[in-house]
């Protein structure tokens, strides 16, 4: 199974029922995997920050962790004001994004995403190996609930397409483990 498939399945197992986002090249494979599940409502946004604001409102209205998505680099950069607001309002949201291929600082969409996210006060988790994929999702949802703030989960483009040893039936959501 590819990492993007495993990560999509883990989001479903965490209870994601609504996804807000602006589709870009960085999260296209993950998004298409989510779209295969008719029980998940996908709400398209016109701007990255708006997708986070919608997920924040949804989280406050339902009492659950909100989920939104944007592409890497400039997509995530356009979300920074909304990240600051969601952090200051203590709203649990998981933001799925991608990242340019590992160690490729010359890529036209490269951005030091970890520093950018840290400056907003949100949390950041990056999947650097396929074996960390499901634990990363579990940690993101757990930390969003526990810390009451957005957690950005970043899966680099090259890692997304790697194979991982993952059995969807074995995934235990964060709510059962912590």
PDB file of C-alpha atoms in Angstrom:
ATOM      1  CA  UNK A   1       0.000   0.000   0.000  1.00  0.00           C
ATOM      2  CA  UNK A   2       1.215   3.502  -0.780  1.00  0.00           C
ATOM      3  CA  UNK A   3       1.762   5.991   2.043  1.00  0.00           C
ATOM      4  CA  UNK A   4      -0.972   8.318   0.758  1.00  0.00           C
ATOM      5  CA  UNK A   5      -3.456   5.420   0.878  1.00  0.00           C
ATOM      6  CA  UNK A   6      -2.431   4.472   4.411  1.00  0.00           C
ATOM      7  CA  UNK A   7      -2.669   8.076   5.596  1.00  0.00           C
ATOM      8  CA  UNK A   8      -6.109   8.516   4.000  1.00  0.00           C
ATOM      9  CA  UNK A   9      -7.334   5.341   5.675  1.00  0.00           C
ATOM     10  CA  UNK A  10      -5.960   6.492   9.023  1.00  0.00           C
ATOM     11  CA  UNK A  11      -7.871   9.795   8.714  1.00  0.00           C
ATOM     12  CA  UNK A  12     -11.053   7.811   8.145  1.00  0.00           C
ATOM     13  CA  UNK A  13     -10.329   5.583  11.140  1.00  0.00           C
ATOM     14  CA  UNK A  14      -9.813   8.717  13.248  1.00  0.00           C
ATOM     15  CA  UNK A  15     -13.422   9.617  12.455  1.00  0.00           C
ATOM     16  CA  UNK A  16     -13.029  12.290   9.791  1.00  0.00           C
ATOM     17  CA  UNK A  17     -16.459  12.843   8.252  1.00  0.00           C
ATOM     18  CA  UNK A  18     -15.958  16.259   6.645  1.00  0.00           C
ATOM     19  CA  UNK A  19     -12.929  17.616   4.802  1.00  0.00           C
ATOM     20  CA  UNK A  20     -12.488  21.296   3.962  1.00  0.00           C
ATOM     21  CA  UNK A  21      -9.818  22.283   1.508  1.00  0.00           C
ATOM     22  CA  UNK A  22      -8.381  23.685  -1.645  1.00  0.00           C
ATOM     23  CA  UNK A  23      -7.004  20.952  -3.886  1.00  0.00           C
ATOM     24  CA  UNK A  24      -3.461  21.305  -5.167  1.00  0.00           C
ATOM     25  CA  UNK A  25      -0.819  19.085  -6.701  1.00  0.00           C
ATOM     26  CA  UNK A  26       0.732  18.233  -3.341  1.00  0.00           C
ATOM     27  CA  UNK A  27      -2.243  16.475  -1.797  1.00  0.00           C
ATOM     28  CA  UNK A  28      -3.955  15.231  -4.960  1.00  0.00           C
ATOM     29  CA  UNK A  29      -3.356  11.507  -4.398  1.00  0.00           C
ATOM     30  CA  UNK A  30      -4.451  11.649  -0.727  1.00  0.00           C
ATOM     31  CA  UNK A  31      -7.522  13.705  -1.642  1.00  0.00           C
ATOM     32  CA  UNK A  32      -8.536  11.293  -4.416  1.00  0.00           C
ATOM     33  CA  UNK A  33      -8.244   8.407  -1.959  1.00  0.00           C
ATOM     34  CA  UNK A  34     -10.525  10.249   0.506  1.00  0.00           C
ATOM     35  CA  UNK A  35     -12.996  11.004  -2.306  1.00  0.00           C
ATOM     36  CA  UNK A  36     -13.551   7.251  -2.818  1.00  0.00           C
ATOM     37  CA  UNK A  37     -15.520   7.244   0.431  1.00  0.00           C
ATOM     38  CA  UNK A  38     -19.030   8.659  -0.105  1.00  0.00           C
ATOM     39  CA  UNK A  39     -19.572   8.969   3.650  1.00  0.00           C
ATOM     40  CA  UNK A  40     -16.981  11.772   3.752  1.00  0.00           C
ATOM     41  CA  UNK A  41     -18.307  15.185   2.838  1.00  0.00           C
ATOM     42  CA  UNK A  42     -15.749  17.252   0.912  1.00  0.00           C
ATOM     43  CA  UNK A  43     -16.227  21.012   0.999  1.00  0.00           C
ATOM     44  CA  UNK A  44     -14.134  22.870  -1.573  1.00  0.00           C
ATOM     45  CA  UNK A  45     -12.773  26.249  -0.547  1.00  0.00           C
ATOM     46  CA  UNK A  46     -11.652  29.114  -2.741  1.00  0.00           C
ATOM     47  CA  UNK A  47      -8.743  30.046  -0.501  1.00  0.00           C
ATOM     48  CA  UNK A  48      -6.499  28.057   1.830  1.00  0.00           C
ATOM     49  CA  UNK A  49      -7.159  30.147   4.925  1.00  0.00           C
ATOM     50  CA  UNK A  50     -10.903  29.853   4.350  1.00  0.00           C
ATOM     51  CA  UNK A  51     -10.638  26.054   4.436  1.00  0.00           C
ATOM     52  CA  UNK A  52      -9.049  26.227   7.886  1.00  0.00           C
ATOM     53  CA  UNK A  53     -11.616  28.751   9.069  1.00  0.00           C
ATOM     54  CA  UNK A  54     -14.410  26.412   7.919  1.00  0.00           C
ATOM     55  CA  UNK A  55     -12.773  23.450   9.671  1.00  0.00           C
ATOM     56  CA  UNK A  56     -12.403  25.595  12.794  1.00  0.00           C
ATOM     57  CA  UNK A  57     -16.099  26.509  12.758  1.00  0.00           C
ATOM     58  CA  UNK A  58     -17.042  22.884  12.147  1.00  0.00           C
ATOM     59  CA  UNK A  59     -14.864  21.750  15.084  1.00  0.00           C
ATOM     60  CA  UNK A  60     -16.454  24.312  17.406  1.00  0.00           C
ATOM     61  CA  UNK A  61     -19.980  23.361  16.292  1.00  0.00           C
ATOM     62  CA  UNK A  62     -19.492  19.595  16.579  1.00  0.00           C
ATOM     63  CA  UNK A  63     -16.952  19.270  19.393  1.00  0.00           C
ATOM     64  CA  UNK A  64     -14.809  17.065  17.144  1.00  0.00           C
ATOM     65  CA  UNK A  65     -11.417  17.579  15.508  1.00  0.00           C
ATOM     66  CA  UNK A  66     -11.810  19.562  12.290  1.00  0.00           C
ATOM     67  CA  UNK A  67      -9.890  18.552   9.164  1.00  0.00           C
ATOM     68  CA  UNK A  68      -8.694  20.698   6.289  1.00  0.00           C
ATOM     69  CA  UNK A  69      -6.112  20.383   3.549  1.00  0.00           C
ATOM     70  CA  UNK A  70      -3.923  22.533   1.349  1.00  0.00           C
ATOM     71  CA  UNK A  71      -0.939  22.024  -0.894  1.00  0.00           C
ATOM     72  CA  UNK A  72       2.668  22.572   0.148  1.00  0.00           C
ATOM     73  CA  UNK A  73       4.691  25.783   0.130  1.00  0.00           C
ATOM     74  CA  UNK A  74       2.625  28.729  -1.055  1.00  0.00           C
ATOM     75  CA  UNK A  75      -0.621  26.919  -0.198  1.00  0.00           C
ATOM     76  CA  UNK A  76       0.408  26.503   3.408  1.00  0.00           C
ATOM     77  CA  UNK A  77       1.819  30.043   3.497  1.00  0.00           C
ATOM     78  CA  UNK A  78      -1.588  31.434   2.493  1.00  0.00           C
ATOM     79  CA  UNK A  79      -3.073  29.646   5.515  1.00  0.00           C
ATOM     80  CA  UNK A  80      -0.873  31.330   8.132  1.00  0.00           C
ATOM     81  CA  UNK A  81      -3.314  33.997   9.358  1.00  0.00           C
ATOM     82  CA  UNK A  82      -6.021  31.369   9.862  1.00  0.00           C
ATOM     83  CA  UNK A  83      -3.483  29.165  11.688  1.00  0.00           C
ATOM     84  CA  UNK A  84      -2.755  32.014  14.107  1.00  0.00           C
ATOM     85  CA  UNK A  85      -6.472  32.586  14.727  1.00  0.00           C
ATOM     86  CA  UNK A  86      -7.243  28.879  15.233  1.00  0.00           C
ATOM     87  CA  UNK A  87      -4.268  28.534  17.572  1.00  0.00           C
ATOM     88  CA  UNK A  88      -5.313  31.524  19.673  1.00  0.00           C
ATOM     89  CA  UNK A  89      -8.899  30.284  19.855  1.00  0.00           C
ATOM     90  CA  UNK A  90      -7.647  26.832  20.965  1.00  0.00           C
ATOM     91  CA  UNK A  91      -9.406  24.928  18.201  1.00  0.00           C
ATOM     92  CA  UNK A  92      -8.465  21.307  17.492  1.00  0.00           C
ATOM     93  CA  UNK A  93      -7.892  20.951  13.748  1.00  0.00           C
ATOM     94  CA  UNK A  94      -5.646  18.655  11.722  1.00  0.00           C
ATOM     95  CA  UNK A  95      -4.282  20.232   8.543  1.00  0.00           C
ATOM     96  CA  UNK A  96      -3.103  17.738   5.929  1.00  0.00           C
ATOM     97  CA  UNK A  97      -0.483  19.114   3.582  1.00  0.00           C
ATOM     98  CA  UNK A  98       2.432  17.945   1.522  1.00  0.00           C
ATOM     99  CA  UNK A  99       5.986  19.117   1.249  1.00  0.00           C
ATOM    100  CA  UNK A 100       8.435  19.337  -1.603  1.00  0.00           C
ATOM    101  CA  UNK A 101      10.632  16.236  -1.962  1.00  0.00           C
ATOM    102  CA  UNK A 102      13.021  15.705   0.931  1.00  0.00           C
ATOM    103  CA  UNK A 103      16.266  17.653   0.714  1.00  0.00           C
ATOM    104  CA  UNK A 104      15.176  19.535  -2.409  1.00  0.00           C
ATOM    105  CA  UNK A 105      15.499  23.175  -1.366  1.00  0.00           C
ATOM    106  CA  UNK A 106      15.686  24.277  -5.009  1.00  0.00           C
ATOM    107  CA  UNK A 107      12.116  23.147  -5.783  1.00  0.00           C
ATOM    108  CA  UNK A 108      10.003  26.175  -6.759  1.00  0.00           C
ATOM    109  CA  UNK A 109       7.493  25.477  -3.963  1.00  0.00           C
ATOM    110  CA  UNK A 110      10.090  24.887  -1.233  1.00  0.00           C
ATOM    111  CA  UNK A 111       9.393  26.597   2.052  1.00  0.00           C
ATOM    112  CA  UNK A 112      10.666  25.841   5.534  1.00  0.00           C
ATOM    113  CA  UNK A 113       7.211  24.754   6.625  1.00  0.00           C
ATOM    114  CA  UNK A 114       8.193  23.714  10.136  1.00  0.00           C
ATOM    115  CA  UNK A 115       9.496  27.219  10.951  1.00  0.00           C
ATOM    116  CA  UNK A 116       6.471  28.874   9.363  1.00  0.00           C
ATOM    117  CA  UNK A 117       4.023  26.725  11.331  1.00  0.00           C
ATOM    118  CA  UNK A 118       5.972  27.200  14.574  1.00  0.00           C
ATOM    119  CA  UNK A 119       5.711  30.972  14.126  1.00  0.00           C
ATOM    120  CA  UNK A 120       1.894  30.681  14.108  1.00  0.00           C
ATOM    121  CA  UNK A 121       1.826  28.682  17.343  1.00  0.00           C
ATOM    122  CA  UNK A 122       0.372  25.590  15.659  1.00  0.00           C
ATOM    123  CA  UNK A 123       1.994  22.165  15.936  1.00  0.00           C
ATOM    124  CA  UNK A 124       3.868  20.402  13.139  1.00  0.00           C
ATOM    125  CA  UNK A 125       4.432  16.719  12.353  1.00  0.00           C
ATOM    126  CA  UNK A 126       6.288  15.512   9.270  1.00  0.00           C
ATOM    127  CA  UNK A 127       6.237  11.989   7.860  1.00  0.00           C
ATOM    128  CA  UNK A 128       9.830  11.346   6.819  1.00  0.00           C
ATOM    129  CA  UNK A 129       9.592   7.541   6.499  1.00  0.00           C
ATOM    130  CA  UNK A 130       6.747   5.260   5.404  1.00  0.00           C
ATOM    131  CA  UNK A 131       6.873   3.384   8.712  1.00  0.00           C
ATOM    132  CA  UNK A 132       5.890   6.577  10.582  1.00  0.00           C
ATOM    133  CA  UNK A 133       2.773   7.316   8.493  1.00  0.00           C
ATOM    134  CA  UNK A 134       0.058   5.829  10.682  1.00  0.00           C
ATOM    135  CA  UNK A 135       1.681   6.963  13.938  1.00  0.00           C
ATOM    136  CA  UNK A 136       1.927  10.482  12.532  1.00  0.00           C
ATOM    137  CA  UNK A 137      -1.821  10.597  11.857  1.00  0.00           C
ATOM    138  CA  UNK A 138      -2.556   9.177  15.294  1.00  0.00           C
ATOM    139  CA  UNK A 139      -0.283  11.764  16.931  1.00  0.00           C
ATOM    140  CA  UNK A 140      -1.800  14.616  14.906  1.00  0.00           C
ATOM    141  CA  UNK A 141      -5.351  13.844  16.038  1.00  0.00           C
ATOM    142  CA  UNK A 142      -4.273  13.171  19.619  1.00  0.00           C
ATOM    143  CA  UNK A 143      -2.252  16.383  19.854  1.00  0.00           C
ATOM    144  CA  UNK A 144      -5.007  18.469  18.230  1.00  0.00           C
ATOM    145  CA  UNK A 145      -7.442  17.275  20.916  1.00  0.00           C
ATOM    146  CA  UNK A 146      -4.979  17.336  23.819  1.00  0.00           C
ATOM    147  CA  UNK A 147      -3.332  20.676  22.980  1.00  0.00           C
ATOM    148  CA  UNK A 148      -6.525  22.320  21.615  1.00  0.00           C
ATOM    149  CA  UNK A 149      -4.765  23.796  18.612  1.00  0.00           C
ATOM    150  CA  UNK A 150      -4.169  23.058  14.928  1.00  0.00           C
ATOM    151  CA  UNK A 151      -1.613  20.406  14.070  1.00  0.00           C
ATOM    152  CA  UNK A 152      -0.150  20.482  10.559  1.00  0.00           C
ATOM    153  CA  UNK A 153       0.594  17.007   9.233  1.00  0.00           C
ATOM    154  CA  UNK A 154       3.029  17.181   6.333  1.00  0.00           C
ATOM    155  CA  UNK A 155       3.790  14.269   4.011  1.00  0.00           C
ATOM    156  CA  UNK A 156       6.532  15.055   1.458  1.00  0.00           C
ATOM    157  CA  UNK A 157       5.712  14.326  -2.178  1.00  0.00           C
ATOM    158  CA  UNK A 158       8.328  11.602  -2.534  1.00  0.00           C
ATOM    159  CA  UNK A 159       7.267   9.864   0.704  1.00  0.00           C
ATOM    160  CA  UNK A 160       3.580   9.856  -0.331  1.00  0.00           C
ATOM    161  CA  UNK A 161       4.268   7.485  -3.222  1.00  0.00           C
ATOM    162  CA  UNK A 162       6.473   5.077  -1.263  1.00  0.00           C
ATOM    163  CA  UNK A 163       5.246   1.646  -0.259  1.00  0.00           C
ATOM    164  CA  UNK A 164       4.489   1.013   3.387  1.00  0.00           C
ATOM    165  CA  UNK A 165       3.651  -2.043   5.420  1.00  0.00           C
ATOM    166  CA  UNK A 166       0.151  -1.167   6.562  1.00  0.00           C
ATOM    167  CA  UNK A 167      -2.955  -3.203   7.285  1.00  0.00           C
ATOM    168  CA  UNK A 168      -6.045  -0.956   7.467  1.00  0.00           C
ATOM    169  CA  UNK A 169      -7.734  -3.368   9.843  1.00  0.00           C
ATOM    170  CA  UNK A 170      -4.917  -3.032  12.392  1.00  0.00           C
ATOM    171  CA  UNK A 171      -5.143   0.749  12.758  1.00  0.00           C
ATOM    172  CA  UNK A 172      -6.169   1.837  16.238  1.00  0.00           C
ATOM    173  CA  UNK A 173      -7.377   5.440  16.443  1.00  0.00           C
ATOM    174  CA  UNK A 174      -5.857   7.865  18.901  1.00  0.00           C
ATOM    175  CA  UNK A 175      -9.041   7.917  20.975  1.00  0.00           C
ATOM    176  CA  UNK A 176      -8.486   4.234  21.835  1.00  0.00           C
ATOM    177  CA  UNK A 177      -4.770   4.517  22.596  1.00  0.00           C
ATOM    178  CA  UNK A 178      -4.312   7.647  24.663  1.00  0.00           C
TER     179      UNK A 178
END
